[in-house]
XYZ file of C-alpha atoms in Angstrom:
764
model
C -12.270 22.563 21.197
C -12.669 22.153 17.154
C -11.375 20.019 14.757
C -7.859 20.701 14.908
C -4.954 19.093 12.359
C -1.988 19.149 14.962
C -1.413 15.305 14.269
C 0.233 16.893 10.878
C 1.735 19.833 12.713
C 5.415 20.750 13.082
C 6.697 19.771 16.388
C 7.446 22.295 19.194
C 11.177 23.939 18.565
C 13.149 26.338 20.087
C 14.049 29.479 18.159
C 15.831 32.422 19.734
C 15.531 31.222 23.606
C 11.536 31.163 22.456
C 9.472 27.442 22.610
C 7.494 28.387 18.775
C 4.646 25.820 19.026
C 1.977 25.259 16.157
C -1.396 26.770 16.422
C -4.298 25.435 14.516
C -6.314 28.373 13.058
C -10.131 28.312 13.071
C -10.846 31.524 11.041
C -9.308 34.709 9.528
C -11.101 37.877 8.789
C -9.589 40.629 6.932
C -11.054 43.863 5.636
C -9.028 45.352 2.721
C -9.167 48.924 1.618
C -7.818 50.137 -1.551
C -8.220 53.729 -2.042
C -7.531 54.939 -5.893
C -6.698 58.561 -4.531
C -3.609 58.011 -2.673
C -2.960 54.618 -4.405
C -2.321 52.631 -1.552
C -4.426 50.011 0.601
C -4.575 48.768 4.290
C -5.811 45.724 5.846
C -7.254 45.090 8.961
C -6.781 41.109 9.849
C -8.283 39.028 12.639
C -7.214 35.224 13.068
C -8.731 32.607 15.611
C -6.984 30.170 16.354
C -5.828 27.200 18.922
C -2.644 26.541 20.429
C -1.240 22.961 20.242
C -1.276 20.037 22.684
C 2.253 21.936 24.053
C 2.065 25.281 25.219
C 4.568 28.011 24.359
C 4.960 30.729 21.458
C 2.378 30.526 18.769
C 4.111 30.350 15.105
C 2.323 31.814 11.934
C 3.304 33.757 8.967
C 2.226 37.014 7.123
C 4.676 38.736 4.652
C 3.761 42.126 4.596
C 4.907 45.353 7.641
C 2.799 44.869 10.669
C 1.988 48.288 12.261
C -0.136 47.490 14.880
C -1.417 44.301 16.864
C -3.433 43.280 19.222
C -3.744 39.996 21.414
C -6.797 38.822 23.009
C -7.757 42.828 22.830
C -4.847 43.974 24.355
C -2.296 45.956 22.667
C 0.792 43.748 21.557
C 4.084 45.937 20.807
C 4.965 44.702 17.002
C 8.469 43.908 17.797
C 6.738 40.617 19.780
C 5.944 39.502 15.849
C 9.342 39.463 14.851
C 10.104 36.932 11.776
C 12.814 34.474 12.994
C 14.897 31.759 10.951
C 13.513 28.149 11.472
C 16.490 26.933 9.295
C 15.592 27.623 5.621
C 17.109 31.093 5.069
C 16.105 34.669 4.037
C 12.380 34.638 3.049
C 11.817 31.388 4.856
C 11.229 33.115 8.263
C 8.051 32.467 10.683
C 6.659 34.866 13.080
C 6.863 34.010 16.285
C 4.264 35.310 19.153
C 6.203 36.868 21.708
C 4.334 35.656 24.562
C 3.757 32.438 25.996
C 0.238 30.579 25.955
C -1.277 27.279 27.385
C -1.844 24.090 25.736
C -5.179 24.253 24.314
C -5.979 27.608 24.765
C -8.198 29.495 22.567
C -7.194 33.310 21.485
C -7.493 35.680 18.797
C -4.314 37.747 17.256
C -5.466 41.385 15.249
C -2.694 42.949 13.305
C -3.165 46.265 10.919
C -0.809 46.835 7.929
C -0.160 48.859 4.617
C -0.589 46.431 1.905
C 2.314 46.427 -0.340
C 4.301 43.911 -2.450
C 4.923 41.028 -0.162
C 8.331 40.450 1.417
C 8.615 36.775 -0.656
C 10.545 34.996 -3.121
C 9.129 36.993 -6.178
C 10.482 34.696 -9.020
C 7.989 32.928 -11.851
C 5.900 33.581 -14.491
C 3.231 34.981 -12.395
C 4.377 36.629 -8.992
C 1.988 38.308 -6.711
C 1.194 42.044 -7.641
C -0.673 44.833 -6.253
C -0.762 47.398 -8.993
C -2.574 51.110 -9.891
C -3.264 52.032 -13.450
C -5.048 55.070 -15.014
C -8.279 55.213 -14.053
C -7.396 54.679 -11.199
C -7.411 50.957 -11.917
C -6.356 48.223 -9.214
C -4.577 45.081 -10.307
C -4.289 42.661 -7.286
C -3.177 39.292 -7.844
C -2.546 36.867 -4.955
C 0.384 35.197 -7.279
C 0.113 31.563 -5.193
C 3.332 29.949 -5.852
C 5.113 26.142 -4.669
C 8.203 26.836 -5.810
C 9.033 30.104 -3.719
C 8.960 30.666 -0.238
C 6.454 33.352 1.188
C 4.271 32.419 -1.963
C 1.080 31.013 -0.073
C -1.730 33.294 1.820
C 0.828 34.828 3.919
C 2.110 36.887 1.287
C -1.069 38.878 1.991
C -2.826 38.209 5.285
C -2.031 35.964 8.452
C -1.852 32.717 7.874
C -0.617 28.974 9.328
C 1.548 26.545 7.115
C -0.042 24.232 4.853
C -1.533 21.405 7.387
C -4.025 23.524 8.924
C -7.399 24.059 7.379
C -9.686 27.569 8.185
C -12.486 29.494 6.746
C -11.471 32.865 5.703
C -13.933 35.683 5.206
C -12.310 39.326 3.268
C -14.513 42.194 3.091
C -12.394 43.882 0.012
C -13.214 47.677 -1.152
C -12.077 49.997 -3.661
C -12.781 53.958 -2.648
C -11.981 56.940 -5.091
C -12.045 55.306 -8.490
C -14.970 55.560 -10.863
C -14.077 52.651 -12.804
C -15.692 49.267 -12.339
C -13.614 46.331 -10.734
C -14.446 42.364 -11.034
C -13.582 39.892 -8.308
C -12.178 36.488 -10.089
C -12.137 33.957 -7.412
C -13.239 30.503 -6.144
C -14.657 31.626 -2.877
C -18.387 32.849 -2.700
C -18.799 36.571 -3.586
C -21.362 38.953 -2.158
C -21.532 42.334 -3.431
C -22.112 45.331 -0.749
C -22.000 48.175 -3.041
C -19.991 49.648 -5.871
C -16.565 47.976 -6.019
C -17.145 46.420 -2.746
C -17.428 42.419 -1.834
C -17.624 40.240 0.431
C -15.337 36.918 -0.252
C -15.947 33.701 1.505
C -13.962 30.378 1.490
C -14.859 27.564 3.336
C -13.366 25.740 6.663
C -11.688 23.011 4.679
C -9.724 25.902 2.759
C -5.349 25.888 3.418
C -2.896 28.607 2.795
C -2.860 27.104 -0.690
C -6.371 27.121 -1.529
C -7.905 30.721 -2.417
C -7.978 32.218 -6.084
C -8.076 35.781 -6.181
C -7.470 38.112 -8.766
C -9.234 42.237 -8.726
C -9.030 44.250 -11.900
C -10.541 46.834 -13.860
C -13.652 45.240 -15.493
C -13.055 46.529 -18.410
C -9.866 45.036 -18.885
C -11.208 41.293 -18.315
C -13.993 39.298 -20.504
C -15.570 36.037 -19.046
C -17.229 33.374 -20.227
C -18.994 30.228 -18.682
C -20.896 26.986 -19.442
C -21.904 23.862 -17.177
C -21.360 20.378 -17.445
C -23.157 17.473 -15.345
C -20.553 15.235 -13.691
C -20.542 11.748 -14.439
C -20.019 10.628 -11.317
C -21.155 13.143 -8.352
C -24.040 14.074 -10.463
C -23.103 17.505 -9.812
C -23.536 20.440 -12.288
C -20.303 22.360 -12.356
C -20.619 25.658 -13.627
C -16.646 26.585 -15.499
C -16.021 29.918 -15.374
C -13.320 31.233 -18.201
C -11.660 34.418 -17.577
C -9.059 36.283 -19.759
C -7.826 39.912 -20.308
C -9.408 41.994 -22.807
C -8.291 40.986 -26.572
C -6.027 37.908 -25.139
C -5.732 35.199 -27.615
C -7.240 32.571 -25.787
C -10.670 31.132 -27.145
C -12.600 30.456 -24.010
C -15.223 28.466 -25.686
C -12.347 25.905 -26.448
C -10.635 26.271 -23.369
C -13.723 25.697 -21.051
C -15.005 22.761 -23.178
C -11.568 21.260 -22.712
C -11.906 21.749 -18.766
C -15.560 20.008 -19.271
C -13.873 17.085 -20.746
C -10.529 16.714 -18.069
C -13.628 16.912 -15.337
C -15.963 14.124 -16.784
C -12.388 12.387 -17.523
C -10.753 13.230 -14.005
C -14.131 12.322 -11.863
C -14.750 8.792 -13.437
C -10.707 8.176 -12.772
C -10.516 8.735 -9.796
C -13.930 10.616 -7.700
C -16.270 13.111 -7.112
C -14.692 16.155 -7.677
C -14.474 18.286 -4.246
C -15.029 21.967 -4.600
C -18.890 22.096 -5.080
C -20.113 23.517 -8.217
C -18.255 26.079 -9.824
C -14.597 25.972 -11.145
C -13.235 29.266 -12.316
C -10.280 29.800 -14.559
C -8.237 32.886 -15.634
C -6.046 32.437 -18.530
C -3.523 34.523 -18.559
C 0.404 33.439 -18.513
C 2.117 31.025 -16.008
C 0.003 27.589 -14.273
C -0.955 27.609 -10.507
C -3.697 25.177 -9.145
C -6.357 26.495 -6.464
C -9.231 24.130 -5.257
C -11.536 24.134 -8.125
C -9.514 26.702 -9.908
C -6.439 27.606 -11.865
C -4.712 30.527 -13.067
C -2.775 29.255 -16.152
C -1.809 29.205 -19.736
C -3.734 26.981 -22.077
C -0.950 24.888 -22.621
C -1.249 23.957 -18.870
C -4.769 23.586 -18.571
C -4.487 19.642 -18.529
C -2.130 19.739 -15.533
C -3.583 22.433 -13.833
C -7.334 20.899 -13.944
C -5.696 17.433 -12.236
C -4.565 19.476 -9.306
C -8.114 19.904 -8.119
C -7.965 16.359 -7.403
C -3.944 15.561 -6.399
C -2.873 19.097 -4.805
C -6.120 21.042 -3.643
C -8.619 17.704 -3.477
C -6.487 15.371 -1.542
C -3.549 18.285 -0.125
C 0.274 17.908 1.309
C -0.032 18.503 4.675
C 3.511 20.462 4.638
C 5.849 21.585 1.758
C 8.094 18.625 2.303
C 5.071 16.290 1.148
C 4.402 18.508 -1.762
C 6.032 16.294 -3.855
C 4.142 13.652 -4.298
C 1.397 15.855 -6.105
C 3.388 17.750 -8.715
C 4.855 13.983 -9.227
C 1.324 11.848 -9.654
C -0.078 14.665 -11.850
C 3.099 14.726 -14.252
C 2.588 10.783 -13.939
C -0.787 11.709 -15.311
C 0.102 14.139 -17.667
C 2.098 11.709 -19.565
C -1.007 9.173 -19.573
C -0.698 7.310 -16.111
C 0.200 4.296 -18.507
C 3.701 3.549 -17.747
C 5.768 1.257 -15.932
C 9.176 1.221 -15.392
C 10.791 -0.806 -12.668
C 12.930 0.672 -9.651
C 16.905 0.207 -10.626
C 17.887 -0.256 -6.330
C 21.424 0.616 -7.424
C 20.584 3.945 -8.577
C 21.939 6.675 -6.208
C 19.343 7.720 -3.362
C 16.794 10.631 -4.567
C 15.183 13.170 -1.765
C 11.713 14.069 -2.790
C 10.695 14.529 1.267
C 13.469 16.072 3.200
C 11.015 15.371 6.536
C 11.613 18.964 7.573
C 8.529 20.072 8.534
C 9.627 23.797 8.805
C 10.288 23.588 4.769
C 9.055 26.560 2.748
C 9.224 25.254 -0.713
C 7.961 22.076 -2.705
C 11.321 20.301 -4.003
C 11.997 21.174 -7.888
C 12.759 17.605 -8.709
C 9.342 16.836 -7.875
C 8.163 16.724 -11.327
C 10.890 14.651 -13.015
C 12.039 12.638 -10.565
C 8.733 12.017 -8.794
C 6.878 10.997 -11.616
C 9.743 8.445 -12.396
C 9.124 7.536 -8.890
C 5.118 6.348 -9.826
C 6.503 4.764 -12.865
C 8.381 2.567 -10.496
C 5.410 2.139 -8.304
C 3.205 1.319 -11.209
C 5.826 -1.441 -12.462
C 5.544 -3.270 -8.800
C 1.714 -2.776 -8.612
C 0.736 -2.767 -12.545
C -0.481 0.176 -13.911
C -4.016 -0.658 -13.502
C -3.907 -1.273 -9.865
C -1.882 1.804 -9.431
C -4.380 4.100 -10.636
C -7.086 2.036 -8.743
C -5.291 2.220 -5.693
C -4.266 6.503 -6.270
C -8.235 6.444 -6.701
C -9.166 5.089 -3.438
C -6.588 6.931 -1.823
C -8.310 10.307 -2.898
C -11.688 9.029 -2.107
C -10.256 8.381 1.716
C -8.889 11.685 2.334
C -10.900 14.049 -0.059
C -10.545 17.232 1.306
C -8.134 16.821 3.764
C -4.073 17.190 3.715
C -1.994 14.323 3.788
C 1.512 13.357 4.792
C 4.169 11.379 2.893
C 4.033 8.546 5.555
C 0.138 8.340 5.142
C 0.708 7.765 1.342
C 3.081 4.892 2.128
C 1.391 3.726 4.504
C -2.161 3.476 2.631
C -0.331 1.825 -0.140
C 1.305 -0.684 1.630
C -1.814 -1.808 3.905
C -3.937 -1.836 0.508
C -1.620 -3.883 -1.460
C 0.861 -5.646 1.008
C 3.791 -5.367 -1.413
C 6.964 -4.944 0.878
C 9.106 -3.090 -2.049
C 7.155 -0.024 -1.421
C 8.765 0.276 1.407
C 12.569 0.436 0.178
C 10.989 2.129 -2.816
C 9.924 5.018 -0.332
C 13.408 4.584 1.588
C 15.500 5.412 -1.523
C 13.859 7.209 -3.860
C 11.695 9.764 -1.548
C 13.582 9.756 1.740
C 16.802 9.658 0.147
C 17.995 6.943 2.305
C 21.023 4.795 0.989
C 21.177 0.773 2.088
C 22.278 1.250 5.743
C 25.340 -0.296 6.846
C 25.717 -1.344 9.470
C 22.106 -3.450 9.182
C 19.916 -2.627 12.042
C 18.209 -5.525 13.384
C 14.363 -4.811 14.858
C 12.188 -7.082 16.671
C 9.243 -7.771 18.507
C 9.150 -10.035 21.785
C 7.284 -12.927 21.311
C 7.522 -13.802 25.075
C 8.641 -12.024 28.064
C 11.732 -13.921 28.277
C 12.348 -13.500 24.233
C 16.118 -12.104 24.033
C 15.256 -11.604 20.022
C 16.659 -14.919 18.590
C 15.472 -16.083 15.419
C 14.226 -18.784 15.759
C 12.404 -18.591 19.286
C 11.532 -22.120 21.236
C 9.350 -20.691 23.345
C 5.747 -19.504 23.529
C 4.618 -16.488 20.672
C 1.293 -16.055 20.630
C 0.615 -13.372 23.662
C 3.558 -11.005 22.381
C 4.064 -8.259 25.529
C 4.965 -6.336 22.534
C 1.654 -6.011 20.697
C -1.538 -4.530 22.080
C -4.801 -2.892 21.851
C -6.245 -0.009 23.303
C -9.553 1.359 23.225
C -8.678 5.103 23.128
C -5.897 6.610 21.903
C -4.505 6.881 25.653
C -0.953 5.836 25.398
C -1.739 2.501 27.790
C 0.328 0.062 27.629
C -2.192 -2.847 29.089
C -4.120 -4.738 25.937
C -7.594 -4.386 25.789
C -10.156 -6.755 24.048
C -11.236 -4.663 20.722
C -14.455 -2.744 21.622
C -17.319 -3.201 18.440
C -18.653 0.024 17.030
C -15.620 2.384 17.928
C -12.086 3.289 16.338
C -9.408 1.074 18.504
C -6.121 1.386 18.560
C -3.298 -0.819 18.072
C 0.135 -0.631 19.377
C 3.493 -1.950 19.437
C 6.737 -1.793 20.712
C 9.180 -2.059 18.639
C 13.187 -2.873 19.202
C 16.969 -2.490 17.728
C 19.667 -4.798 19.244
C 22.263 -3.196 20.440
C 24.657 -4.788 18.207
C 22.951 -3.275 14.931
C 23.156 -0.196 12.923
C 20.509 2.619 13.503
C 17.274 2.344 11.145
C 16.385 5.496 9.287
C 13.026 4.343 8.158
C 10.522 1.005 9.270
C 7.067 0.353 9.120
C 4.670 -1.620 11.324
C 1.895 -3.416 10.042
C -0.879 -4.202 11.811
C -3.849 -6.872 11.204
C -6.104 -8.813 12.764
C -8.170 -12.013 12.207
C -11.819 -12.313 13.378
C -11.124 -15.712 14.954
C -8.672 -17.454 16.803
C -6.393 -19.169 15.200
C -3.380 -21.483 15.992
C -0.962 -21.157 13.005
C -0.419 -18.122 10.835
C 2.135 -17.526 7.861
C 4.259 -14.439 6.768
C 2.927 -12.592 4.005
C -0.218 -13.570 3.502
C -1.898 -13.780 6.739
C -0.244 -10.154 7.614
C -0.660 -8.112 4.588
C -2.541 -6.341 3.083
C -3.101 -5.051 6.407
C -5.649 -3.490 8.617
C -3.188 -0.222 9.283
C 0.299 0.640 8.663
C 2.579 3.205 10.432
C 5.697 4.700 9.071
C 8.699 5.929 11.752
C 12.322 7.111 11.767
C 15.529 7.184 13.334
C 15.809 3.982 15.843
C 18.781 3.952 16.922
C 20.985 0.758 18.237
C 19.315 -0.652 21.649
C 16.587 1.867 21.428
C 12.869 1.339 21.678
C 9.510 2.849 20.398
C 5.979 2.382 21.086
C 4.292 2.730 17.729
C 0.685 3.121 17.126
C -2.150 3.456 14.349
C -5.713 3.625 14.484
C -8.116 0.467 13.754
C -11.001 2.029 12.136
C -14.447 1.044 13.734
C -15.518 -0.518 10.052
C -13.132 -3.035 10.504
C -12.997 -3.924 14.291
C -14.827 -7.375 14.393
C -18.241 -8.014 15.728
C -18.855 -8.077 19.640
C -18.151 -11.386 20.780
C -15.429 -12.608 18.572
C -11.930 -14.226 19.532
C -9.482 -11.769 17.743
C -6.070 -12.652 17.060
C -3.460 -9.234 16.220
C -0.692 -9.686 13.669
C 1.972 -7.320 13.332
C 5.297 -7.018 11.027
C 8.445 -4.503 11.003
C 9.492 -4.070 7.650
C 12.521 -2.216 6.945
C 15.046 -1.774 3.660
C 17.164 -4.181 4.914
C 14.886 -6.605 6.784
C 11.802 -8.507 5.183
C 11.027 -11.937 6.542
C 11.048 -14.561 3.955
C 7.895 -16.227 2.249
C 6.489 -18.947 4.682
C 7.772 -17.952 7.870
C 6.042 -18.244 10.884
C 6.304 -16.071 14.180
C 8.779 -18.093 16.506
C 10.866 -18.355 13.346
C 10.925 -14.140 12.637
C 11.527 -11.468 15.507
C 10.098 -9.050 12.601
C 6.734 -11.031 12.904
C 4.597 -10.760 16.583
C 1.182 -12.307 17.076
C -1.353 -12.102 19.861
C -3.848 -14.578 20.049
C -5.167 -13.689 23.477
C -9.087 -13.457 24.744
C -10.334 -11.648 27.902
C -13.489 -12.339 29.642
C -14.952 -11.993 32.803
C -16.939 -14.796 34.474
C -18.042 -15.734 37.535
C -16.642 -19.154 39.450
C -18.315 -22.510 38.097
C -19.274 -20.671 34.404
C -17.149 -21.753 31.686
C -16.455 -20.266 28.501
C -15.881 -22.077 24.695
C -13.570 -19.924 22.375
C -13.378 -20.962 19.055
C -10.339 -22.022 17.479
C -9.264 -22.776 14.206
C -6.494 -25.623 14.290
C -4.704 -25.471 10.735
C -1.605 -27.807 9.259
C -0.175 -25.472 6.458
C 2.656 -28.301 5.785
C 2.144 -30.273 2.618
C 4.074 -33.613 2.736
C 4.552 -34.162 6.710
C 3.258 -36.002 9.284
C -0.625 -35.019 9.785
C -0.151 -35.671 13.414
C -0.536 -33.291 15.956
C -0.070 -32.882 19.617
C -3.054 -30.510 21.050
C -1.996 -29.112 24.757
C -3.702 -27.681 27.355
C -1.383 -24.933 29.715
C -3.322 -24.609 33.111
C -2.385 -21.740 34.958
C 0.582 -22.101 37.209
C -0.919 -20.947 40.093
C -4.080 -22.879 40.291
C -3.753 -25.973 37.871
C -7.284 -27.770 38.920
C -9.792 -26.874 36.718
C -11.640 -28.215 33.681
C -10.637 -28.030 30.172
C -11.878 -29.427 27.451
C -12.399 -29.530 23.383
C -15.869 -29.334 22.018
C -16.597 -30.211 18.116
C -18.918 -31.059 15.715
C -16.863 -33.399 14.334
C -17.597 -36.351 16.608
C -15.373 -38.611 14.533
C -12.011 -35.902 14.775
C -12.133 -36.398 18.956
C -13.160 -39.379 19.066
C -10.313 -40.789 16.984
C -8.145 -38.433 18.872
C -9.683 -40.004 22.353
C -12.017 -42.853 23.400
C -13.425 -40.661 26.547
C -15.148 -38.470 23.986
C -18.487 -37.712 25.240
C -21.421 -36.347 23.650
C -22.831 -33.546 25.220
C -26.052 -31.558 26.097
C -26.489 -27.854 26.665
C -29.807 -27.856 28.254
C -30.822 -25.872 25.676
C -33.175 -27.207 22.643
C -32.686 -24.827 19.231
C -36.130 -23.273 18.409
C -38.093 -25.642 16.186
C -38.671 -24.290 12.821
C -41.692 -22.061 12.108
C -44.100 -23.947 9.957
C -44.461 -23.489 6.526
C -47.433 -21.120 6.388
C -44.837 -18.615 8.108
C -42.806 -18.190 5.177
C -41.918 -14.855 4.333
C -42.704 -13.198 0.681
C -38.830 -13.063 0.667
C -38.544 -16.845 1.280
C -37.561 -16.143 4.806
C -38.525 -17.143 8.119
C -39.731 -15.030 11.080
C -36.601 -15.193 13.619
C -38.400 -16.684 17.220
C -35.530 -17.650 18.738
C -34.221 -15.601 21.911
C -31.075 -13.979 21.006
C -27.831 -13.176 23.705
C -26.587 -9.213 23.521
C -24.690 -8.333 20.801
C -21.705 -8.158 23.237
C -22.520 -11.654 24.348
C -19.607 -14.529 24.075
C -20.438 -18.233 24.306
C -20.465 -18.376 28.169
C -22.683 -20.800 30.151
C -25.079 -17.541 30.496
C -25.539 -17.833 26.627
C -26.246 -21.423 26.239
C -28.176 -20.264 23.318
C -25.296 -19.183 21.870
C -23.520 -22.291 22.324
C -26.140 -24.638 20.985
C -26.277 -22.658 17.910
C -22.744 -23.004 17.286
C -22.488 -26.624 18.597
C -25.309 -28.032 17.946
C -24.789 -32.162 18.063
C -21.436 -31.660 19.422
C -18.863 -33.954 21.428
C -16.471 -32.997 24.255
C -12.913 -34.508 24.667
C -12.075 -33.607 28.664
C -8.352 -32.784 28.903
C -6.315 -34.719 31.642
C -5.388 -33.570 34.990
C -2.106 -31.220 35.358
C -0.427 -28.269 34.402
C -0.112 -29.542 30.455
C -2.475 -31.885 29.348
C -2.563 -33.228 26.121
C -4.656 -35.002 23.495
C -3.410 -36.289 19.611
C -5.115 -35.826 16.749
C -4.429 -35.860 12.946
C -4.982 -32.601 10.842
C -4.431 -32.828 7.220
C -2.480 -30.343 5.472
C -4.659 -27.282 4.322
C -8.118 -28.389 5.971
C -8.591 -26.180 8.974
C -10.271 -27.931 11.799
C -12.758 -25.808 13.956
C -12.638 -26.745 17.957
C -14.004 -24.817 21.010
C -11.882 -24.600 23.965
C -13.773 -24.912 27.064
C -12.566 -23.242 30.269
C -14.379 -23.458 33.815
C -13.646 -21.107 36.472
C -12.729 -23.074 39.545
C -15.735 -23.065 42.423
C -12.813 -21.655 44.531
C -12.247 -18.996 42.814
C -12.302 -15.322 43.990
C -12.917 -12.280 42.984
C -9.906 -10.262 41.494
C -8.392 -13.847 40.291
C -6.934 -13.954 37.273
C -6.775 -17.406 35.447
C -4.697 -17.451 32.145
C -4.968 -20.499 30.166
C -2.852 -21.583 26.734
C -4.050 -23.923 23.883
C -1.243 -24.983 21.998
C -0.538 -26.945 18.954
C 2.656 -28.697 18.828
C 3.926 -31.381 15.820
C 3.908 -34.500 17.010
C 7.380 -35.661 14.883
C 9.148 -32.959 15.200
C 7.946 -31.671 18.808
C 8.075 -27.938 17.147
C 5.282 -25.724 18.619
C 3.016 -24.427 15.454
C 0.743 -22.118 16.884
C -0.999 -21.234 19.922
C -4.377 -19.153 21.661
C -4.623 -17.891 25.221
C -7.749 -17.057 27.238
C -7.271 -14.797 30.244
C -10.529 -15.142 32.524
C -10.914 -12.447 35.138
C -13.003 -13.676 38.030
C -15.679 -11.270 39.229
């Protein structure tokens, strides 16, 4: 299957007794024939598409009157492509193919129609038009608009909602006229003869992307110039068009565009639209990918839209607020910061209705005010820097409101972002009664604050190596994407939670003590979710990008937090002190009997002004507690001060001697001659060279026998201590046995457990 955007598509919906399901269009191919003799036009269009993960009746749109249709080459009654109301009312309907198709199946749909004024909302300064004048001369304007329904590509050809990306091939021919015509477009034009062109648009385009005007050549003037952009180094040709005799000075306007393109690249990132920018100066203002139809007064706004709107693109019209809002903020200088007033009335900019067909009209004023509030929260410079990073991360792709919220929170760690989106984007008031979201620390955890039991191996937090929905934790796989999962709960006695986020973070080491917020945010991933009712549970997942997965052999600690408008854990709290926090400090390893593993663990005391004395406890597996455990450290004084039984250890392998001086390389390094372990190796008895390298000249302190054994030591505040936790598989262990061991840090004076790690050995 080709690349699809079903993760951004609306969910299936039953309409008029039909299960309407989204499709992903791969290509649109249309032949347009305009006849000057009859002053009419016809179209013959074919879309190639894939059905989504749920089978059913495909959804698309076309605002022309269909006269013939074929599905996979077989005739289809036109009545089976009727428009249906998805809840938005007149002129916002969508067409449903009344033929149930299987999930993931690939098809073609061909339609024929007469070309006329589209059945769309035709308001605005520059509505769509197909007109004939004396000559005969054709004027055909796509006339796209955000604010009116049915005003994207569907006005003229079969298309999808704007989550979808597809290639477009047009064959445009005008016959029975001697008047020469020209094509103004951001597509690639190939002349096929007099008044005959092929126009191609790349596969990154959506239904909001194409610019197309066909007019008689003698009604147009054009001029062009070039500019080398400072970030991408691209030599961009700027084409300016206007009506003959129009008042616009194309040279002046082209120079303005060159300046705007340069500034936008410097401020936000490389231009996304190849080596052209096309501007048709007439009336109104509408953005396209690397182009605009505009009056001269809107040029700053429309040029910037090639970064926000058509560089990164809204994935639905319910998400259309953010590009207009940020562009308006940019028009105003992108330098104003006005703090949020959370006593002000909620404002809805994102309805979360995936079938919405109009961009909200308050996107400009209320939306720009929102960005000024975020600027006050982050700092003006930080906001613009983050929005540049956002553009670079998603350039060329559709993006939802949730993805924007997730990006800003994961990058900045500013929890107030959640509150701002809750009230001033999704339009939710403060919940009453308040929800009580939580993650289990342990299987027995009832959700109390605080929790007195084990908390470092949460059953509600796990990793999968694939996006497979599995619920059993897997060790992260280096060199590929992994997936974070969390099971979020809402207490039965609490109120509904309209909006919440889950943050996911990972430390590339096993540690005993982590504190909110510094160890939790900024984070690797964030996932926004909605509408979790009392006594309900939701499994939330987020991609763990391969670039941020720790190297093989690491002992990773997972950290998660749940944040909503009324629930922010207070600074300085630990996992056991707040039920919105969770931790999974679990290492899983396969070992044979008599083999051992050493897991490096960071012991930390974050409390200032209290006793530094801690008990370090080893909890053996209750099913078989007779196996050897010990602490290993290169700080011999640390262990010796803890217990007189500390012994120096000989790993039975010597580190390679340093190369002689004559082997010094020109860069100052020495040739590496030591035997290296496999990249995915942990420090086990099968890889003593790793142990000898990490714990050379070390001491070992055995734990006493018993299910729970302890040694005591001083851990000065703010001075991490790294020890090795050594576990030996008993010789009597059998293949398939699972041995789970915990290393626990407990404050000696208060008896409070402050951290722990778990090691799960699968006997092989």
